[in-house]
Short mmCIF file of C-alpha atoms and ligand atoms in Angstrom, two decimals:
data_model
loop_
_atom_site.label_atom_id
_atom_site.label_comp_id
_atom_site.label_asym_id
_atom_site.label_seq_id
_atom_site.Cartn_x
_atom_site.Cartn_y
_atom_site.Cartn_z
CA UNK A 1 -14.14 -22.51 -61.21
CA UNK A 2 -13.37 -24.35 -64.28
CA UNK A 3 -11.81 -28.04 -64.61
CA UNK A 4 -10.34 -29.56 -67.52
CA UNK A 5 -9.27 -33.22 -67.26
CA UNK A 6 -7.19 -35.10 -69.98
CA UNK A 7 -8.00 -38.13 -70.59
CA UNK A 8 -7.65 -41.66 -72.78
CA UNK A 9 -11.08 -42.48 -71.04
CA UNK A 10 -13.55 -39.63 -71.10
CA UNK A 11 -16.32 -41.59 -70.23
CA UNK A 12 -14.80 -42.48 -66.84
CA UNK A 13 -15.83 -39.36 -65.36
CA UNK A 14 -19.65 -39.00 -66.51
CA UNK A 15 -20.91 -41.22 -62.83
CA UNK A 16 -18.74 -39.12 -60.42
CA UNK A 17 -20.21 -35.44 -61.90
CA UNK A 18 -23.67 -37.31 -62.09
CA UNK A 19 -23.81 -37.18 -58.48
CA UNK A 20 -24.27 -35.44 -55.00
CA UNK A 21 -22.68 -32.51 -54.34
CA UNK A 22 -20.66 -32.18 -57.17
CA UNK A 23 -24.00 -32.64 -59.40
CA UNK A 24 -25.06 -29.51 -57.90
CA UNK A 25 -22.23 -27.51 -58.46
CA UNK A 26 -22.49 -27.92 -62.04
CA UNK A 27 -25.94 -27.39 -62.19
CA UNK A 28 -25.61 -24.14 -60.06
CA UNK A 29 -23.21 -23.27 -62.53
CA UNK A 30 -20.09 -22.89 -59.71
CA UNK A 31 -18.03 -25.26 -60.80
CA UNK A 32 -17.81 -26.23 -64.58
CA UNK A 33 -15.53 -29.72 -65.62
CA UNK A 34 -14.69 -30.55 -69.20
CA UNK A 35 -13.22 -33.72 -70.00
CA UNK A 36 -10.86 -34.01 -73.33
CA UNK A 37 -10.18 -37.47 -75.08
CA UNK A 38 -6.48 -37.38 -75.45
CA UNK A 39 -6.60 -39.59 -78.39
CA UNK A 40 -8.57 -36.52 -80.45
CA UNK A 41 -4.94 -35.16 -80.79
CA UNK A 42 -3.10 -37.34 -82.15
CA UNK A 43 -3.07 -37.81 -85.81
CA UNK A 44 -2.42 -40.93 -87.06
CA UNK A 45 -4.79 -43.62 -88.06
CA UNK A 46 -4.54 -45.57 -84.76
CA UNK A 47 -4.41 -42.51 -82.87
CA UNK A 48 -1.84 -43.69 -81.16
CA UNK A 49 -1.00 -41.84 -77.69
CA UNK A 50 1.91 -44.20 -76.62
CA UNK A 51 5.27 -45.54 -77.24
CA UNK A 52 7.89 -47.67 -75.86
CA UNK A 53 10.13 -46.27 -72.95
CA UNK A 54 13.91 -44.94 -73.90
CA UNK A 55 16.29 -46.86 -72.74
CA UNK A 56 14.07 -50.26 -72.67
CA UNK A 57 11.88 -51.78 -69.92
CA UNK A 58 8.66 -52.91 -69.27
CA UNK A 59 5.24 -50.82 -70.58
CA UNK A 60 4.39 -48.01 -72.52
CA UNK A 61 4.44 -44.29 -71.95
CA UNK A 62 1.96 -41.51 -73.21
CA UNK A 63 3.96 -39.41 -75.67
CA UNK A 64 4.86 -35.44 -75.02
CA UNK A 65 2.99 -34.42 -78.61
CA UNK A 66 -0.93 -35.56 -78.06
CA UNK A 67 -0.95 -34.17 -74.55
CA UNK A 68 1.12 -30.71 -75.46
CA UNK A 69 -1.10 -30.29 -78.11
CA UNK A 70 -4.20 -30.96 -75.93
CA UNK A 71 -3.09 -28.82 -73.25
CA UNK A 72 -2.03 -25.47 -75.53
CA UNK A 73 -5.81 -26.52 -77.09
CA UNK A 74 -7.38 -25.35 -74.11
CA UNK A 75 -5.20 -21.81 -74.33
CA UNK A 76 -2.45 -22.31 -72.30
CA UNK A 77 1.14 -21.65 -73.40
CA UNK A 78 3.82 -23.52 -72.35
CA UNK A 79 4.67 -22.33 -68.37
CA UNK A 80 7.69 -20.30 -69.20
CA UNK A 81 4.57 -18.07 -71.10
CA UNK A 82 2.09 -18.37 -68.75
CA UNK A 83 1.53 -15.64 -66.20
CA UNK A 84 1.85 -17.68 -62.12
CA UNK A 85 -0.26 -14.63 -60.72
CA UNK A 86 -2.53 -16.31 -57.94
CA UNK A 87 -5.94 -16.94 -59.58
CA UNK A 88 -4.92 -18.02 -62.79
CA UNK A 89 -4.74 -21.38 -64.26
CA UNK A 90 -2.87 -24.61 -62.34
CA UNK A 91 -1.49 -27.38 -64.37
CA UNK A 92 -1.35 -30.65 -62.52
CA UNK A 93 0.09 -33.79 -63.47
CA UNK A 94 -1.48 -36.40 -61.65
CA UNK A 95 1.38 -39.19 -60.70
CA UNK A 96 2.75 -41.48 -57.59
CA UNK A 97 5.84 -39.63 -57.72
CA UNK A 98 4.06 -35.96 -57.18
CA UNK A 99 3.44 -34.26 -53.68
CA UNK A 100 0.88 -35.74 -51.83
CA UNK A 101 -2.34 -34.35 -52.16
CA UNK A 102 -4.03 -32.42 -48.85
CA UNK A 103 -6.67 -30.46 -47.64
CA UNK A 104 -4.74 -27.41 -47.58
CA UNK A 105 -3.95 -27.73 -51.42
CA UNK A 106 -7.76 -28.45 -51.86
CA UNK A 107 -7.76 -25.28 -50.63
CA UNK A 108 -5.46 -23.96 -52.72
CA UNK A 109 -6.96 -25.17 -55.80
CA UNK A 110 -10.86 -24.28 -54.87
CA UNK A 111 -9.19 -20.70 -55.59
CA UNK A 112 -7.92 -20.77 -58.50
CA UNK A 113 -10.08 -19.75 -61.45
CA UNK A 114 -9.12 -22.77 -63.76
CA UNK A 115 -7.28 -26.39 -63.46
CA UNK A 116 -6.17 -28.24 -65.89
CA UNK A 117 -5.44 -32.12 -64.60
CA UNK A 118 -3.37 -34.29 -66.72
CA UNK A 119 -4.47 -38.30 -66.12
CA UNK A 120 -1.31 -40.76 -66.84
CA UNK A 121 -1.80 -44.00 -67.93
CA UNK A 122 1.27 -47.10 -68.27
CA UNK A 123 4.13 -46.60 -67.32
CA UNK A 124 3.19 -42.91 -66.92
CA UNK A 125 3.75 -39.92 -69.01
CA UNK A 126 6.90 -38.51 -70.92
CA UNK A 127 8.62 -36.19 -68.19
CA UNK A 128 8.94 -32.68 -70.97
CA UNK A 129 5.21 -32.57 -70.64
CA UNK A 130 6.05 -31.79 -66.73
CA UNK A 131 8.61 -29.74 -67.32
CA UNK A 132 7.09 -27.39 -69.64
CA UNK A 133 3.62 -27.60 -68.89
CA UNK A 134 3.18 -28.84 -65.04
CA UNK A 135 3.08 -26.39 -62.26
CA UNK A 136 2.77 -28.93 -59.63
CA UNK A 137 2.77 -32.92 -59.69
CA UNK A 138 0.07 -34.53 -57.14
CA UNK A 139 -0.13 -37.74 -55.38
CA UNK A 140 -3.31 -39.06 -53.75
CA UNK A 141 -1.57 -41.00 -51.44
CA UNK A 142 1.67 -43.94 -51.48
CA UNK A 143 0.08 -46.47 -53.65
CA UNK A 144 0.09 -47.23 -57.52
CA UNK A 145 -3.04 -46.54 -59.31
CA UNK A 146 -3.68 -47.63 -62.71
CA UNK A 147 -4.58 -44.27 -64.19
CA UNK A 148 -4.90 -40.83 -62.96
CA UNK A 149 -8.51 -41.05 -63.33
CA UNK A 150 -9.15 -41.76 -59.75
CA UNK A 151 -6.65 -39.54 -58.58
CA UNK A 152 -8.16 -36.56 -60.95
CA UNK A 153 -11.26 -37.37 -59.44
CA UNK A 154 -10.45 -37.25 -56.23
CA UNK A 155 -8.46 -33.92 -56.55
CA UNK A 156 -11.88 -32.71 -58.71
CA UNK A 157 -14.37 -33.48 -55.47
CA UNK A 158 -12.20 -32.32 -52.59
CA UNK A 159 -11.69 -29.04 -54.34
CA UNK A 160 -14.78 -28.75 -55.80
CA UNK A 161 -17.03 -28.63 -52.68
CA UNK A 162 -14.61 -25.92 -51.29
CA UNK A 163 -16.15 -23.35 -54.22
CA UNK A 164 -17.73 -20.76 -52.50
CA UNK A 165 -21.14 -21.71 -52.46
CA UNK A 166 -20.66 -25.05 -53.07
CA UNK A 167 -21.94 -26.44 -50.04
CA UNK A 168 -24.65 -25.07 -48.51
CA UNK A 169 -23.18 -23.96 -45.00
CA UNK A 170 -20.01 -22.16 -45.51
CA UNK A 171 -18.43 -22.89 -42.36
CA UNK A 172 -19.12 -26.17 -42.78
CA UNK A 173 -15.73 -27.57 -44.25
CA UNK A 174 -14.24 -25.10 -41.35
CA UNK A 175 -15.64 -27.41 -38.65
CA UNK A 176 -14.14 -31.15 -40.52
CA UNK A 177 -11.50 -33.38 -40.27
CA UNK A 178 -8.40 -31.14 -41.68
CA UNK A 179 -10.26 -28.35 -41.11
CA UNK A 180 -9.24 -24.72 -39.88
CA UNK A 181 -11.44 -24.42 -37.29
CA UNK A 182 -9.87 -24.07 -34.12
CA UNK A 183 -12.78 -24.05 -31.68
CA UNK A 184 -11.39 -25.58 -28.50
CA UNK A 185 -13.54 -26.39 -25.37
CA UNK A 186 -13.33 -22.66 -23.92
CA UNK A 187 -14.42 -21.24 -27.15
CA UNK A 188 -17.59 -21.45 -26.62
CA UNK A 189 -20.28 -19.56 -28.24
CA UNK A 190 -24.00 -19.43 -27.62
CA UNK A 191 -26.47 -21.82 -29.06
CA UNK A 192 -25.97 -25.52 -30.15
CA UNK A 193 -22.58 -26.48 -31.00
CA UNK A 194 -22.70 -27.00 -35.12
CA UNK A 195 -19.99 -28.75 -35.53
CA UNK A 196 -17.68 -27.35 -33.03
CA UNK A 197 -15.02 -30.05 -32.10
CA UNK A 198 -12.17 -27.59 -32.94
CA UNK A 199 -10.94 -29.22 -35.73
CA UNK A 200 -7.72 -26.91 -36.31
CA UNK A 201 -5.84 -29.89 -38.42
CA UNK A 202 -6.67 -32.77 -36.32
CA UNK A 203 -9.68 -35.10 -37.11
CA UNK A 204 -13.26 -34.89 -37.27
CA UNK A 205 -15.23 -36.61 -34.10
CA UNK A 206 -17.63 -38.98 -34.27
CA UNK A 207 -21.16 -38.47 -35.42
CA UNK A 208 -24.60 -39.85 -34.34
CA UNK A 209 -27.67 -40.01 -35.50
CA UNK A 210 -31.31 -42.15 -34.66
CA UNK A 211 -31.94 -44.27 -33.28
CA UNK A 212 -30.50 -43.90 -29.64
CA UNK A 213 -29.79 -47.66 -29.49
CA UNK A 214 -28.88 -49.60 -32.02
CA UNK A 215 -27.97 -53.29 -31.75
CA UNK A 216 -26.83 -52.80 -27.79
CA UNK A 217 -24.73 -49.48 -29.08
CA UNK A 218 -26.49 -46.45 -27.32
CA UNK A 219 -25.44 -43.02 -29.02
CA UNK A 220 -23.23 -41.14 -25.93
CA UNK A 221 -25.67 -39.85 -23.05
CA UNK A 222 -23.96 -35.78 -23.49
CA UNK A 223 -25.17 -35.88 -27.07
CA UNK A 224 -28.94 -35.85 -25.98
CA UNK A 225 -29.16 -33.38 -22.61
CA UNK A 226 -28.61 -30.02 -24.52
CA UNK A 227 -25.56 -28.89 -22.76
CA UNK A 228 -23.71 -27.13 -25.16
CA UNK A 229 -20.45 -26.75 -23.60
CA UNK A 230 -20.42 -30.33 -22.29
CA UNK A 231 -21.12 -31.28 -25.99
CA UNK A 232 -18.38 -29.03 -27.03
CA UNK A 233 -15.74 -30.83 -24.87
CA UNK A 234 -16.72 -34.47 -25.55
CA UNK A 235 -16.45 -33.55 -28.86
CA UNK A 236 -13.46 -32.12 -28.91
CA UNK A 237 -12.01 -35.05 -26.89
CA UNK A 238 -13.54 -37.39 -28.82
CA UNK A 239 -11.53 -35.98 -31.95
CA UNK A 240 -8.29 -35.73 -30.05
CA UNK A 241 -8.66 -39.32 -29.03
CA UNK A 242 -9.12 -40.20 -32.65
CA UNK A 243 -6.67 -38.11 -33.95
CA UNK A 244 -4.46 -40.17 -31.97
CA UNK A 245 -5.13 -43.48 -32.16
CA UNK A 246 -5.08 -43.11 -36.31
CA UNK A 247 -3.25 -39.66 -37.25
CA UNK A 248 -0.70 -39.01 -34.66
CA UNK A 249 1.52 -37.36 -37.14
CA UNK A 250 -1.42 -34.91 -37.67
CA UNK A 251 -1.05 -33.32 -33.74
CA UNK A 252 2.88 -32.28 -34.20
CA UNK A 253 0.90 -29.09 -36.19
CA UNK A 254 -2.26 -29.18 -34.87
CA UNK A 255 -3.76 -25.87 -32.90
CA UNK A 256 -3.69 -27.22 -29.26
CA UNK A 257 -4.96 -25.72 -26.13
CA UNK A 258 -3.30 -26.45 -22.89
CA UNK A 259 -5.99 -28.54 -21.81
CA UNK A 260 -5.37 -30.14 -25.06
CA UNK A 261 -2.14 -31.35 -24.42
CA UNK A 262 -2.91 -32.47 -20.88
CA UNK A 263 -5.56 -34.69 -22.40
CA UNK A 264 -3.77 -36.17 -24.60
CA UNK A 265 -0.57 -36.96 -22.43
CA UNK A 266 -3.27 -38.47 -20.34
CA UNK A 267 -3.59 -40.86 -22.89
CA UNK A 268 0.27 -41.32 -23.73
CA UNK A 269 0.32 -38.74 -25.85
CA UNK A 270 4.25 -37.58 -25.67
CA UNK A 271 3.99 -34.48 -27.57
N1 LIG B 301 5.51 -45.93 -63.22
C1 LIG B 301 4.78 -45.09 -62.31
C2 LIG B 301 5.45 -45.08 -60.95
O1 LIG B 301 5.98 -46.11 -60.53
O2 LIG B 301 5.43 -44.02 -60.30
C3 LIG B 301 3.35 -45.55 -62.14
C4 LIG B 301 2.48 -45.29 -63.32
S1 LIG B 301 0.78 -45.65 -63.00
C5 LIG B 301 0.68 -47.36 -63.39
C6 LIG B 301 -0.09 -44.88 -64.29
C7 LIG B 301 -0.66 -43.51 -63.96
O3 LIG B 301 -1.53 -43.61 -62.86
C8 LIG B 301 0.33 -42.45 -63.58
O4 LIG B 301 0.94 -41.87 -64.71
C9 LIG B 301 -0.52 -41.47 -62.81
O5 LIG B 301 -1.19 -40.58 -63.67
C10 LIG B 301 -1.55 -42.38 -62.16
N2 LIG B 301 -1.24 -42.66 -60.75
C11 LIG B 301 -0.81 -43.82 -60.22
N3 LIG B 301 -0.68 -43.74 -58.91
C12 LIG B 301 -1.07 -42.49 -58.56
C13 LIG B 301 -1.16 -41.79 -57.32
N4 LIG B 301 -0.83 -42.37 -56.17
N5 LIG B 301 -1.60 -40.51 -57.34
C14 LIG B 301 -1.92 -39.91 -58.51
N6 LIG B 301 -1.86 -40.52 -59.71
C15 LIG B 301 -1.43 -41.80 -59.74
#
């Protein structure tokens, strides 16, 4: 899977694909970013990217001719040219007005051969480079960012480590917060539980790891006597719980077992 990332500030993204797992995408040769100054297409002696709004008020905004030119630089036509076949390339506008971003367009995204993400910066970017280049605007969340650096980035790691390959165990984004997992307390299966909380849109659960005590905290007593089912079921009540005391919203569409929904009305759950 290819990135390309527009940019005024190319060297913004050199720390985030220096490390972890993204690092090792690129060196496995799974995922391949390249990031394009903006200002290396425009043409006058300033290369000057930006101008003052129509219509007056506050800031600048990057023109329409640098960025179309960057973006038809890399191949791609216009979107009234460009084939929308599944696979092919996405053209995303980073901005506070787009969709928000999610794991299920992560998804999306870490399955389609290229992506092109466009990074504003000022007031934002002249809207005819959406309309006739954009296939989707994205918001990382309801907040104003200075750039669509961060949000690129963001949008670059999420899908990135859902590459085939990318991480090591392939179920392992299955079994996350978000994830598609749905492996509820009476799915059990032999063996240790991996990461089996049942995840199936609601949250991850909490995680331990050594020592057992630490400062008066001892890690849960089920998590160290090898019952696999019991482990199963805390878990999966332990992300239910969590899911509801900071996602709520997330259980309206979350795969629920009966026992599910008695456990969380239990808790005042009114779903
Ligand atoms: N005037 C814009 C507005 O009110 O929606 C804000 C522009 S912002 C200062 C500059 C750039 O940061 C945007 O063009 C966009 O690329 C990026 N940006 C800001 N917030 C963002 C968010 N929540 N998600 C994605 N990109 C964002």
């Amino acid at each position: 899977m290819r990135f390309d990332l527009i940019t005024i500030f190319p060297d913004f993204f050199s720390s985030i694909l220096a490390h972890g797992v993204l690092r090792r995408a690129l060196a496995a040769g799974l995922v391949d970013v390249r990031v394009h100054d903006l200002r290396a297409f425009a043409h006058d002696r300033h290369r000057t990217v930006d101008d003052r709004p129509f219509g007056g008020g506050e800031g600048m905004v990057l023109k329409p001719e640098p960025l179309a030119e960057a973006i038809e630089s890399l191949g791609l036509p216009p979107k009234a040219d460009r084939e929308t076949t599944p696979g092919s390339a996405q053209v995303i506008l980073l901005s506070a007005q787009g969709a928000r971003f999610t794991q299920s367009i992560a998804r999306d995204l870490a399955a389609v051969d290229r992506v092109v993400l466009i990074c504003g910066r000022y007031e934002g970017v002249d809207e005819r480079v959406s309309q006739l280049f954009c296939d989707r605007e994205l918001s990382i969340g309801d907040y104003v960012l200075s750039g669509g650096e961060l949000a690129a980035a963001v949008v670059i790691d999420a899908a990135a480590r859902l590459v085939r390959g990318v991480l090591g165990n392939e179920a392992s984004s299955e079994f996350e917060s978000f994830g598609l997992a749905d492996l509820g307390p009476d799915s059990a299966t032999d063996g240790p539980p991996r990461s089996t909380h049942g995840a199936g849109g609601i949250l991850d659960y909490p995680h331990y790891t050594r020592p057992a005590e630490f400062r008066g905290l001892a890690v849960p007593e089920v998590l160290a006597q090898g019952d696999h089912a019991a482990i199963r079921r805390w878990r999966r009540q332990r992300a239910l719980e969590k899911t509801l005391r900071n996602r709520p919203d997330l259980l309206a569409a979350a795969a629920l077992a009966e026992d599910d929904r008695a456990f969380l009305r239990a808790l005042g759950w009114k779903g």
